[in-house]
């Protein structure tokens, strides 16, 4: 007979096992960053893959987000004559939240899926076993350089997203909403604090690590041929997207919680 | 078998995946400098046996000795040193998609910094010639190779570091009979030239007779027969002879899956 309590218990235990396994996987990956040999060429390759080749998609997303934010906040603030706060809202929203979160979600879709598919394919075609037989630790070769690349690349991408997001707001503010260029930028700089940018960059580093970790984990543990690789790719994107949003709240609470 | 220490000795090797017992006390001696062919039906545990010896799977029980030394109790460094002396040709080649052929061939030498990247191309050309491939193949990617060429490149990768034990997982599967004979010929040549011990698993009886000095039959997780490979088909063991002749009727009852 189906026992709902037992089913819930099994689900909770399975979730705990997965969290523990991912944590151990992450620890092992990080530990390989501290012990030679180091794969510098692979690190640079992944750094370029994440930071350079994600630039167009992150840049476009950031610009349009800033433009929409300026337009929407202007419309809302106009109802109680607070249109002057548009620049402040745009810069705070972009640097603290939207820059890191939207850029990370874009990278999760692009890089998380790519890493999961590549490593998953290597798993189901015995390439990971082949690494071991060729005296190469797969965690050191496949996972560690990707984790480091994600950790370093995301803050760079978010910094670019911050600048372009604010410029998107400035573009709409000056061309459509009647703000003067100098006035908009002055309002932006007056309200911007170092901690706003720093908190966003900290989030970016954490999100970058999580995206690459989930991509590597899902690929590394994939089973069952093409279907397994497809499932790993989907799981990597969904899991990292949810983790990004959950961690966003936790980090925001740490920086700005009352 | 004489009193000499076997190159590889398996005693009571057992492995289960969940409820499914795959290896149930495998005992096998493999002579140094000879070719051992392990036969058995699908799911009989052939691949799991060699994965246990390679350290890709940890057995639940039993003992694995190489040159008289217990492999399972080795420290990580010792295990890595043992792996340095082992080569492996995977069933599907398991070539690294992201690397050109020359880098695949010299992967182990590059990983261990036993050769510079500048010299690796020449070394790859030399090893490719040993398996009958032109130096120009080194610049191709694995995706551009035919099945037979992939096997040859996999063989080149397995022998590039001059191992003294080489494992072959279904070396002729998926190849036409002529290409299968060519691969078998290459295997015999390179194993003889290196003076290596070769362990192959195969379903292909013609291949087994060509590359094996000794043969062993694995059935339901146990070795049920060992003897000279040349006698396959006329061993006097009803189970082995049925398998070698590919007969429907006999002591091996095939479990047809619905």
Short mmCIF file of C-alpha atoms in Angstrom, two decimals:
data_model
loop_
_atom_site.label_atom_id
_atom_site.label_comp_id
_atom_site.label_asym_id
_atom_site.label_seq_id
_atom_site.Cartn_x
_atom_site.Cartn_y
_atom_site.Cartn_z
CA UNK A 1 0.00 0.00 0.00
CA UNK A 2 1.25 3.47 -0.82
CA UNK A 3 2.37 5.21 2.34
CA UNK A 4 2.52 8.98 1.79
CA UNK A 5 4.73 9.56 4.82
CA UNK A 6 7.24 7.00 3.56
CA UNK A 7 7.17 8.60 0.12
CA UNK A 8 7.86 12.04 1.60
CA UNK A 9 10.62 10.56 3.74
CA UNK A 10 12.23 8.92 0.74
CA UNK A 11 12.08 12.18 -1.21
CA UNK A 12 13.66 14.13 1.67
CA UNK A 13 16.41 11.55 2.08
CA UNK A 14 17.08 11.57 -1.65
CA UNK A 15 17.28 15.38 -1.61
CA UNK A 16 19.69 15.27 1.35
CA UNK A 17 21.84 12.69 -0.43
CA UNK A 18 21.98 14.86 -3.54
CA UNK A 19 22.88 18.00 -1.58
CA UNK A 20 25.62 16.09 0.23
CA UNK A 21 26.93 14.60 -2.99
CA UNK A 22 27.01 18.01 -4.72
CA UNK A 23 28.80 19.53 -1.70
CA UNK A 24 31.45 16.77 -1.75
CA UNK A 25 31.79 17.17 -5.52
CA UNK A 26 32.34 20.93 -5.06
CA UNK A 27 34.89 20.37 -2.28
CA UNK A 28 36.82 17.88 -4.38
CA UNK A 29 36.76 20.25 -7.35
CA UNK A 30 38.04 23.16 -5.25
CA UNK A 31 40.69 20.97 -3.62
CA UNK A 32 42.15 20.27 -7.06
CA UNK A 33 42.63 24.02 -7.55
CA UNK A 34 45.09 23.97 -4.68
CA UNK A 35 47.21 20.99 -5.81
CA UNK A 36 49.31 20.65 -8.95
CA UNK A 37 49.26 19.86 -11.79
CA UNK A 38 47.26 22.89 -12.96
CA UNK A 39 45.68 23.05 -16.39
CA UNK A 40 46.25 26.71 -17.28
CA UNK A 41 45.36 26.31 -20.96
CA UNK A 42 42.03 24.73 -20.09
CA UNK A 43 41.31 27.46 -17.56
CA UNK A 44 41.97 30.17 -20.15
CA UNK A 45 39.82 28.33 -22.70
CA UNK A 46 36.88 28.14 -20.31
CA UNK A 47 37.44 31.73 -19.17
CA UNK A 48 37.15 32.88 -22.79
CA UNK A 49 34.14 30.63 -23.34
CA UNK A 50 32.30 32.14 -20.38
CA UNK A 51 33.51 35.74 -20.26
CA UNK A 52 34.16 36.61 -23.89
CA UNK A 53 31.62 34.54 -25.80
CA UNK A 54 28.81 35.35 -23.34
CA UNK A 55 29.40 39.08 -23.71
CA UNK A 56 26.94 39.70 -26.57
CA UNK A 57 24.00 37.97 -24.92
CA UNK A 58 24.71 39.53 -21.53
CA UNK A 59 25.23 42.98 -23.05
CA UNK A 60 21.99 42.91 -25.04
CA UNK A 61 20.00 41.66 -22.07
CA UNK A 62 21.46 44.31 -19.78
CA UNK A 63 20.80 47.18 -22.19
CA UNK A 64 17.16 46.21 -22.74
CA UNK A 65 16.64 45.59 -19.03
CA UNK A 66 17.91 49.12 -18.24
CA UNK A 67 15.70 50.60 -20.96
CA UNK A 68 12.56 48.80 -19.76
CA UNK A 69 13.31 49.64 -16.15
CA UNK A 70 13.63 53.36 -16.95
CA UNK A 71 10.38 53.31 -18.91
CA UNK A 72 8.39 51.38 -16.31
CA UNK A 73 9.68 53.28 -13.30
CA UNK A 74 8.99 56.61 -15.06
CA UNK A 75 5.42 55.53 -15.74
CA UNK A 76 4.91 54.47 -12.14
CA UNK A 77 6.63 57.44 -10.52
CA UNK A 78 4.73 59.89 -12.72
CA UNK A 79 1.58 58.98 -10.79
CA UNK A 80 2.93 60.76 -7.71
CA UNK A 81 5.28 63.25 -9.35
CA UNK A 82 8.49 61.39 -8.50
CA UNK A 83 9.89 61.08 -12.02
CA UNK A 84 13.25 62.41 -10.80
CA UNK A 85 13.91 59.13 -8.99
CA UNK A 86 14.14 57.16 -12.23
CA UNK A 87 17.96 57.31 -12.43
CA UNK A 88 18.28 56.21 -8.79
CA UNK A 89 15.93 53.29 -9.22
CA UNK A 90 17.65 52.17 -12.40
CA UNK A 91 21.16 52.23 -10.97
CA UNK A 92 20.22 50.56 -7.68
CA UNK A 93 18.12 47.88 -9.34
CA UNK A 94 20.74 47.13 -11.95
CA UNK A 95 23.82 47.01 -9.72
CA UNK A 96 22.24 45.25 -6.76
CA UNK A 97 19.83 42.84 -8.43
CA UNK A 98 19.09 42.81 -12.10
CA UNK A 99 22.67 42.98 -13.38
CA UNK A 100 23.90 39.92 -11.46
CA UNK A 101 20.66 37.93 -11.66
CA UNK A 102 19.81 38.44 -15.32
CA UNK A 103 23.39 38.06 -16.51
CA UNK A 104 23.71 34.88 -14.44
CA UNK A 105 20.46 33.43 -15.75
CA UNK A 106 21.67 34.06 -19.29
CA UNK A 107 25.02 32.41 -18.56
CA UNK A 108 23.24 29.51 -16.81
CA UNK A 109 21.30 28.85 -20.01
CA UNK A 110 24.37 29.14 -22.17
CA UNK A 111 27.28 27.77 -20.14
CA UNK A 112 25.50 25.50 -17.65
CA UNK A 113 23.83 23.65 -20.51
CA UNK A 114 27.02 23.53 -22.55
CA UNK A 115 29.15 22.14 -19.71
CA UNK A 116 26.52 19.55 -18.76
CA UNK A 117 26.16 18.40 -22.37
CA UNK A 118 29.91 18.24 -23.01
CA UNK A 119 30.82 16.42 -19.79
CA UNK A 120 27.70 14.24 -20.00
CA UNK A 121 28.64 13.14 -23.51
CA UNK A 122 32.14 12.39 -22.29
CA UNK A 123 30.64 10.28 -19.51
CA UNK A 124 28.38 8.18 -21.72
CA UNK A 125 31.06 7.66 -24.37
CA UNK A 126 33.68 6.45 -21.84
CA UNK A 127 35.87 9.52 -22.35
CA UNK A 128 35.92 10.20 -18.61
CA UNK A 129 37.04 6.62 -17.92
CA UNK A 130 39.62 7.11 -20.66
CA UNK A 131 41.02 10.12 -18.79
CA UNK A 132 41.57 7.95 -15.72
CA UNK A 133 43.35 5.28 -17.74
CA UNK A 134 45.55 8.02 -19.20
CA UNK A 135 46.79 8.98 -15.72
CA UNK A 136 44.65 12.13 -15.59
CA UNK A 137 42.25 12.89 -12.76
CA UNK A 138 38.92 13.82 -14.42
CA UNK A 139 37.96 16.13 -11.57
CA UNK A 140 41.21 18.04 -11.96
CA UNK A 141 41.02 18.11 -15.75
CA UNK A 142 37.32 18.71 -16.35
CA UNK A 143 35.87 20.30 -13.23
CA UNK A 144 38.49 22.42 -11.43
CA UNK A 145 39.38 24.72 -14.37
CA UNK A 146 35.68 25.29 -15.11
CA UNK A 147 34.87 26.18 -11.50
CA UNK A 148 37.70 28.72 -11.36
CA UNK A 149 36.72 30.18 -14.73
CA UNK A 150 33.09 30.61 -13.61
CA UNK A 151 34.16 32.24 -10.36
CA UNK A 152 36.32 34.80 -12.16
CA UNK A 153 34.35 35.39 -15.37
CA UNK A 154 30.95 36.21 -13.87
CA UNK A 155 32.01 39.35 -11.91
CA UNK A 156 33.55 40.69 -15.12
CA UNK A 157 30.33 40.00 -17.05
CA UNK A 158 28.21 41.59 -14.33
CA UNK A 159 30.39 44.68 -14.27
CA UNK A 160 29.78 45.03 -18.00
CA UNK A 161 26.05 44.36 -17.45
CA UNK A 162 25.93 47.05 -14.73
CA UNK A 163 27.48 49.67 -17.01
CA UNK A 164 25.34 48.77 -20.03
CA UNK A 165 22.16 48.48 -17.96
CA UNK A 166 22.64 51.96 -16.55
CA UNK A 167 23.45 53.25 -20.04
CA UNK A 168 20.23 51.64 -21.32
CA UNK A 169 18.30 53.62 -18.71
CA UNK A 170 20.24 56.76 -19.61
CA UNK A 171 19.44 56.25 -23.31
CA UNK A 172 15.68 56.07 -22.69
CA UNK A 173 15.82 58.78 -20.03
CA UNK A 174 17.52 61.27 -22.33
CA UNK A 175 15.89 60.40 -25.65
CA UNK A 176 12.34 59.61 -24.55
CA UNK A 177 11.66 60.80 -21.03
CA UNK A 178 13.09 64.30 -21.23
CA UNK A 179 16.03 64.02 -18.80
CA UNK A 180 19.19 65.95 -19.54
CA UNK A 181 22.24 63.77 -20.10
CA UNK A 182 24.31 65.41 -17.39
CA UNK A 183 21.44 65.49 -14.92
CA UNK A 184 20.66 61.80 -15.38
CA UNK A 185 24.28 60.76 -14.94
CA UNK A 186 24.73 63.04 -11.91
CA UNK A 187 21.67 61.55 -10.25
CA UNK A 188 23.03 58.10 -11.03
CA UNK A 189 26.43 58.79 -9.48
CA UNK A 190 25.01 60.66 -6.47
CA UNK A 191 22.96 57.69 -5.36
CA UNK A 192 25.40 54.94 -6.25
CA UNK A 193 27.43 53.55 -3.35
CA UNK A 194 30.42 51.28 -3.51
CA UNK A 195 28.54 48.58 -1.60
CA UNK A 196 25.85 48.47 -4.29
CA UNK A 197 28.40 47.40 -6.88
CA UNK A 198 30.40 45.20 -4.49
CA UNK A 199 27.32 43.24 -3.42
CA UNK A 200 26.47 42.64 -7.07
CA UNK A 201 29.98 41.42 -7.83
CA UNK A 202 29.97 39.09 -4.83
CA UNK A 203 26.68 37.69 -6.06
CA UNK A 204 28.17 37.29 -9.52
CA UNK A 205 31.13 35.28 -8.21
CA UNK A 206 28.83 33.00 -6.21
CA UNK A 207 26.43 32.59 -9.15
CA UNK A 208 29.33 31.87 -11.52
CA UNK A 209 30.57 29.13 -9.22
CA UNK A 210 27.06 27.66 -8.87
CA UNK A 211 26.42 27.67 -12.64
CA UNK A 212 29.66 25.87 -13.45
CA UNK A 213 29.28 23.53 -10.48
CA UNK A 214 25.78 22.43 -11.52
CA UNK A 215 26.83 22.09 -15.16
CA UNK A 216 29.78 19.91 -14.19
CA UNK A 217 27.86 17.89 -11.61
CA UNK A 218 24.90 17.13 -13.85
CA UNK A 219 27.18 16.15 -16.74
CA UNK A 220 29.54 14.12 -14.58
CA UNK A 221 26.74 12.06 -13.06
CA UNK A 222 24.70 11.61 -16.24
CA UNK A 223 23.75 8.09 -17.30
CA UNK A 224 21.94 6.36 -20.12
CA UNK A 225 23.09 7.73 -23.45
CA UNK A 226 21.57 10.67 -25.32
CA UNK A 227 18.47 10.77 -23.14
CA UNK A 228 20.60 10.96 -19.99
CA UNK A 229 22.69 13.78 -21.45
CA UNK A 230 19.54 15.68 -22.41
CA UNK A 231 18.13 15.27 -18.90
CA UNK A 232 21.46 16.40 -17.40
CA UNK A 233 21.44 19.52 -19.55
CA UNK A 234 17.90 20.44 -18.51
CA UNK A 235 18.60 19.74 -14.85
CA UNK A 236 21.76 21.85 -14.92
CA UNK A 237 19.91 24.90 -16.25
CA UNK A 238 16.84 24.51 -14.02
CA UNK A 239 18.83 23.77 -10.85
CA UNK A 240 21.30 26.60 -11.35
CA UNK A 241 18.48 29.07 -12.16
CA UNK A 242 16.63 28.17 -8.97
CA UNK A 243 19.84 28.30 -6.93
CA UNK A 244 20.67 31.72 -8.40
CA UNK A 245 17.33 33.13 -7.25
CA UNK A 246 17.51 31.49 -3.83
CA UNK A 247 21.11 32.57 -3.22
CA UNK A 248 20.24 36.06 -4.46
CA UNK A 249 17.84 36.42 -1.56
CA UNK A 250 20.33 35.03 0.97
CA UNK A 251 23.19 37.27 -0.17
CA UNK A 252 20.89 40.32 -0.31
CA UNK A 253 19.82 39.56 3.26
CA UNK A 254 23.47 39.34 4.29
CA UNK A 255 24.38 42.69 2.72
CA UNK A 256 21.25 44.74 3.19
CA UNK A 257 19.00 42.81 5.62
CA UNK A 258 17.61 44.73 8.54
CA UNK B 1 50.14 -23.13 -15.35
CA UNK B 2 53.69 -23.13 -13.96
CA UNK B 3 54.71 -21.68 -10.59
CA UNK B 4 55.57 -18.27 -12.07
CA UNK B 5 53.81 -15.23 -10.61
CA UNK B 6 51.03 -14.22 -13.00
CA UNK B 7 51.03 -10.67 -14.33
CA UNK B 8 47.46 -10.25 -13.12
CA UNK B 9 45.75 -12.45 -10.56
CA UNK B 10 42.09 -12.12 -9.61
CA UNK B 11 40.71 -13.95 -6.60
CA UNK B 12 37.11 -13.96 -5.45
CA UNK B 13 36.28 -10.75 -7.28
CA UNK B 14 32.69 -9.74 -6.58
CA UNK B 15 30.62 -6.76 -7.60
CA UNK B 16 26.90 -6.04 -7.41
CA UNK B 17 24.91 -3.05 -8.66
CA UNK B 18 21.96 -2.82 -6.31
CA UNK B 19 20.33 -6.24 -6.27
CA UNK B 20 22.08 -7.35 -9.45
CA UNK B 21 25.17 -9.48 -8.79
CA UNK B 22 27.46 -8.96 -11.79
CA UNK B 23 30.66 -10.61 -10.54
CA UNK B 24 30.29 -13.51 -8.16
CA UNK B 25 33.79 -14.63 -7.23
CA UNK B 26 35.96 -14.30 -10.32
CA UNK B 27 39.25 -16.24 -10.13
CA UNK B 28 41.66 -15.75 -13.00
CA UNK B 29 45.41 -15.78 -13.65
CA UNK B 30 46.85 -13.89 -16.61
CA UNK B 31 50.37 -14.81 -17.69
CA UNK B 32 52.98 -12.12 -18.26
CA UNK B 33 53.69 -11.39 -21.92
CA UNK B 34 50.73 -13.41 -23.15
CA UNK B 35 47.37 -12.49 -24.60
CA UNK B 36 44.32 -13.42 -22.51
CA UNK B 37 40.88 -13.25 -24.11
CA UNK B 38 37.88 -13.11 -21.80
CA UNK B 39 34.72 -14.40 -23.45
CA UNK B 40 31.16 -14.21 -22.26
CA UNK B 41 27.68 -13.19 -23.22
CA UNK B 42 26.28 -9.70 -22.87
CA UNK B 43 25.94 -8.77 -19.22
CA UNK B 44 28.22 -11.59 -18.06
CA UNK B 45 30.55 -9.11 -16.34
CA UNK B 46 33.47 -8.90 -18.77
CA UNK B 47 33.62 -5.10 -18.86
CA UNK B 48 33.09 -4.84 -15.10
CA UNK B 49 36.02 -7.22 -14.55
CA UNK B 50 38.48 -5.13 -16.50
CA UNK B 51 37.07 -1.89 -15.06
CA UNK B 52 37.83 -3.30 -11.61
CA UNK B 53 41.42 -4.01 -12.63
CA UNK B 54 41.73 -0.52 -14.15
CA UNK B 55 40.46 1.08 -10.95
CA UNK B 56 37.36 2.52 -12.65
CA UNK B 57 35.08 0.43 -10.44
CA UNK B 58 35.77 -0.64 -6.88
CA UNK B 59 34.84 -4.28 -6.30
CA UNK B 60 32.72 -5.24 -3.29
CA UNK B 61 35.03 -8.12 -2.41
CA UNK B 62 38.03 -10.04 -3.68
CA UNK B 63 41.64 -9.41 -4.47
CA UNK B 64 43.40 -8.00 -7.54
CA UNK B 65 47.14 -8.51 -7.86
CA UNK B 66 49.44 -7.08 -10.50
CA UNK B 67 52.99 -8.49 -10.43
CA UNK B 68 52.12 -10.03 -7.08
CA UNK B 69 51.11 -6.71 -5.48
CA UNK B 70 47.64 -6.15 -4.08
CA UNK B 71 46.15 -3.33 -6.15
CA UNK B 72 43.18 -2.59 -3.91
CA UNK B 73 45.36 -1.74 -0.91
CA UNK B 74 47.69 0.53 -2.90
CA UNK B 75 48.03 4.17 -1.95
CA UNK B 76 46.90 6.73 -4.51
CA UNK B 77 50.45 7.45 -5.72
CA UNK B 78 51.17 3.75 -6.17
CA UNK B 79 47.90 3.30 -8.02
CA UNK B 80 48.78 6.22 -10.33
CA UNK B 81 52.20 4.67 -10.99
CA UNK B 82 50.50 1.40 -11.88
CA UNK B 83 48.10 3.21 -14.22
CA UNK B 84 51.13 4.73 -15.95
CA UNK B 85 52.06 1.20 -17.04
CA UNK B 86 48.60 0.37 -18.37
CA UNK B 87 47.03 1.15 -21.75
CA UNK B 88 43.40 0.75 -22.70
CA UNK B 89 41.56 0.59 -26.00
CA UNK B 90 37.89 1.33 -25.41
CA UNK B 91 35.12 -0.30 -27.42
CA UNK B 92 34.08 2.95 -29.12
CA UNK B 93 37.57 4.43 -29.11
CA UNK B 94 36.59 7.04 -26.46
CA UNK B 95 38.69 9.64 -28.25
CA UNK B 96 38.47 13.16 -26.87
CA UNK B 97 36.24 15.11 -29.28
CA UNK B 98 37.70 18.45 -28.30
CA UNK B 99 41.29 17.51 -29.20
CA UNK B 100 42.91 16.77 -32.56
CA UNK B 101 44.14 13.24 -33.19
CA UNK B 102 47.80 14.03 -32.43
CA UNK B 103 46.87 15.39 -29.01
CA UNK B 104 44.70 12.34 -28.34
CA UNK B 105 47.59 10.04 -29.21
CA UNK B 106 50.09 11.87 -27.00
CA UNK B 107 47.61 12.74 -24.24
CA UNK B 108 49.27 10.66 -21.54
CA UNK B 109 52.76 11.82 -22.44
CA UNK B 110 51.63 15.45 -22.41
CA UNK B 111 49.68 15.05 -19.17
CA UNK B 112 52.73 13.62 -17.47
CA UNK B 113 54.97 16.26 -19.08
CA UNK B 114 57.12 13.48 -20.54
CA UNK B 115 57.12 15.35 -23.83
CA UNK B 116 56.74 18.97 -24.98
CA UNK B 117 53.85 20.02 -27.18
CA UNK B 118 56.36 20.87 -29.90
CA UNK B 119 57.69 17.29 -29.93
CA UNK B 120 54.29 15.67 -29.42
CA UNK B 121 53.28 16.04 -33.08
CA UNK B 122 56.36 14.14 -34.26
CA UNK B 123 55.80 11.47 -31.62
CA UNK B 124 52.14 11.17 -32.64
CA UNK B 125 53.15 10.76 -36.29
CA UNK B 126 55.57 8.01 -35.27
CA UNK B 127 52.93 6.12 -33.27
CA UNK B 128 50.26 6.62 -35.93
CA UNK B 129 52.62 5.04 -38.45
CA UNK B 130 52.84 1.98 -36.19
CA UNK B 131 49.09 1.50 -36.54
CA UNK B 132 49.14 2.15 -40.28
CA UNK B 133 47.94 5.73 -40.35
CA UNK B 134 49.50 8.68 -42.15
CA UNK B 135 50.97 11.58 -40.18
CA UNK B 136 48.38 13.90 -41.74
CA UNK B 137 45.65 12.09 -39.78
CA UNK B 138 47.12 13.74 -36.68
CA UNK B 139 45.60 17.09 -37.66
CA UNK B 140 42.06 15.71 -38.04
CA UNK B 141 39.47 15.75 -35.29
CA UNK B 142 38.07 12.40 -34.08
CA UNK B 143 34.68 13.23 -35.65
CA UNK B 144 36.31 13.19 -39.09
CA UNK B 145 37.52 9.59 -38.73
CA UNK B 146 35.82 6.36 -39.81
CA UNK B 147 35.12 3.65 -37.22
CA UNK B 148 38.22 1.69 -38.22
CA UNK B 149 40.42 4.78 -38.06
CA UNK B 150 39.02 5.65 -34.63
CA UNK B 151 39.98 2.17 -33.41
CA UNK B 152 43.47 2.61 -34.81
CA UNK B 153 43.86 6.02 -33.18
CA UNK B 154 42.54 4.52 -29.92
CA UNK B 155 45.16 1.79 -30.27
CA UNK B 156 47.85 4.39 -30.97
CA UNK B 157 46.80 6.28 -27.83
CA UNK B 158 46.88 3.06 -25.79
CA UNK B 159 50.44 2.19 -26.84
CA UNK B 160 51.99 5.68 -27.07
CA UNK B 161 53.31 5.57 -23.51
CA UNK B 162 54.65 2.02 -24.05
CA UNK B 163 52.61 0.24 -21.39
CA UNK B 164 53.38 -3.27 -20.24
CA UNK B 165 49.69 -4.19 -19.78
CA UNK B 166 47.12 -3.34 -22.44
CA UNK B 167 43.36 -3.89 -22.19
CA UNK B 168 41.19 -4.19 -25.29
CA UNK B 169 37.44 -3.84 -24.92
CA UNK B 170 35.70 -5.42 -27.92
CA UNK B 171 38.42 -4.27 -30.34
CA UNK B 172 36.62 -5.44 -33.49
CA UNK B 173 33.01 -4.61 -32.61
CA UNK B 174 31.33 -2.51 -35.28
CA UNK B 175 34.01 -3.17 -37.91
CA UNK B 176 33.73 -5.13 -41.14
CA UNK B 177 35.56 -8.51 -41.12
CA UNK B 178 38.54 -7.23 -43.08
CA UNK B 179 39.01 -4.18 -40.90
CA UNK B 180 38.53 -6.43 -37.85
CA UNK B 181 41.37 -8.66 -39.07
CA UNK B 182 43.53 -5.59 -39.70
CA UNK B 183 42.94 -4.33 -36.16
CA UNK B 184 43.66 -7.78 -34.74
CA UNK B 185 46.90 -7.91 -36.73
CA UNK B 186 47.92 -4.52 -35.38
CA UNK B 187 47.11 -5.61 -31.85
CA UNK B 188 49.23 -8.74 -32.18
CA UNK B 189 52.10 -6.74 -33.69
CA UNK B 190 52.17 -3.94 -31.12
CA UNK B 191 51.73 -6.27 -28.16
CA UNK B 192 54.60 -8.44 -29.42
CA UNK B 193 56.80 -5.41 -30.09
CA UNK B 194 56.19 -4.00 -26.60
CA UNK B 195 56.42 -7.39 -24.94
CA UNK B 196 53.22 -6.45 -23.17
CA UNK B 197 50.53 -8.50 -21.50
CA UNK B 198 47.26 -8.12 -23.39
CA UNK B 199 43.82 -8.63 -21.91
CA UNK B 200 40.94 -8.53 -24.38
CA UNK B 201 37.22 -9.01 -24.04
CA UNK B 202 35.31 -9.94 -27.14
CA UNK B 203 32.35 -11.77 -28.62
CA UNK B 204 34.19 -12.26 -31.90
CA UNK B 205 35.56 -15.82 -32.01
CA UNK B 206 37.78 -15.24 -35.03
CA UNK B 207 39.28 -12.24 -33.27
CA UNK B 208 39.68 -14.21 -30.02
CA UNK B 209 41.71 -16.92 -31.81
CA UNK B 210 43.85 -14.33 -33.57
CA UNK B 211 44.77 -12.15 -30.57
CA UNK B 212 44.61 -14.63 -27.69
CA UNK B 213 47.12 -17.14 -26.39
CA UNK B 214 44.83 -18.05 -23.50
CA UNK B 215 41.08 -17.70 -23.14
CA UNK B 216 38.65 -17.66 -20.26
CA UNK B 217 34.88 -17.92 -20.29
CA UNK B 218 32.86 -15.75 -17.91
CA UNK B 219 29.31 -16.84 -17.24
CA UNK B 220 26.95 -15.44 -14.62
CA UNK B 221 29.77 -13.62 -12.86
CA UNK B 222 32.16 -16.60 -12.62
CA UNK B 223 34.98 -18.00 -14.72
CA UNK B 224 33.70 -21.36 -15.94
CA UNK B 225 36.62 -22.35 -18.18
CA UNK B 226 40.19 -21.38 -19.02
CA UNK B 227 42.40 -22.86 -21.70
CA UNK B 228 44.27 -22.18 -24.93
CA UNK B 229 42.49 -19.77 -27.26
CA UNK B 230 43.38 -21.98 -30.21
CA UNK B 231 41.03 -24.70 -28.93
CA UNK B 232 37.94 -22.47 -28.84
CA UNK B 233 35.06 -24.35 -30.41
CA UNK B 234 36.58 -27.73 -29.58
CA UNK B 235 37.41 -27.40 -25.93
CA UNK B 236 35.25 -30.25 -24.70
CA UNK B 237 33.46 -27.82 -22.41
CA UNK B 238 29.85 -27.79 -23.64
CA UNK B 239 29.21 -24.23 -22.48
CA UNK B 240 32.32 -22.77 -24.13
CA UNK B 241 31.82 -24.75 -27.31
CA UNK B 242 28.20 -23.64 -27.59
CA UNK B 243 29.27 -20.02 -27.16
CA UNK B 244 32.21 -20.32 -29.56
CA UNK B 245 30.06 -21.94 -32.25
CA UNK B 246 27.16 -19.58 -31.68
CA UNK B 247 24.64 -22.38 -31.23
CA UNK B 248 21.13 -21.80 -29.93
CA UNK B 249 20.85 -25.16 -28.20
CA UNK B 250 23.12 -26.00 -25.29
CA UNK B 251 23.75 -25.45 -21.61
CA UNK B 252 23.66 -21.67 -21.91
CA UNK B 253 20.03 -20.67 -21.73
CA UNK B 254 19.53 -17.22 -23.17
CA UNK B 255 17.09 -15.13 -21.20
CA UNK B 256 15.01 -13.40 -23.81
CA UNK B 257 13.90 -9.97 -22.72
CA UNK B 258 10.29 -9.15 -23.30
#
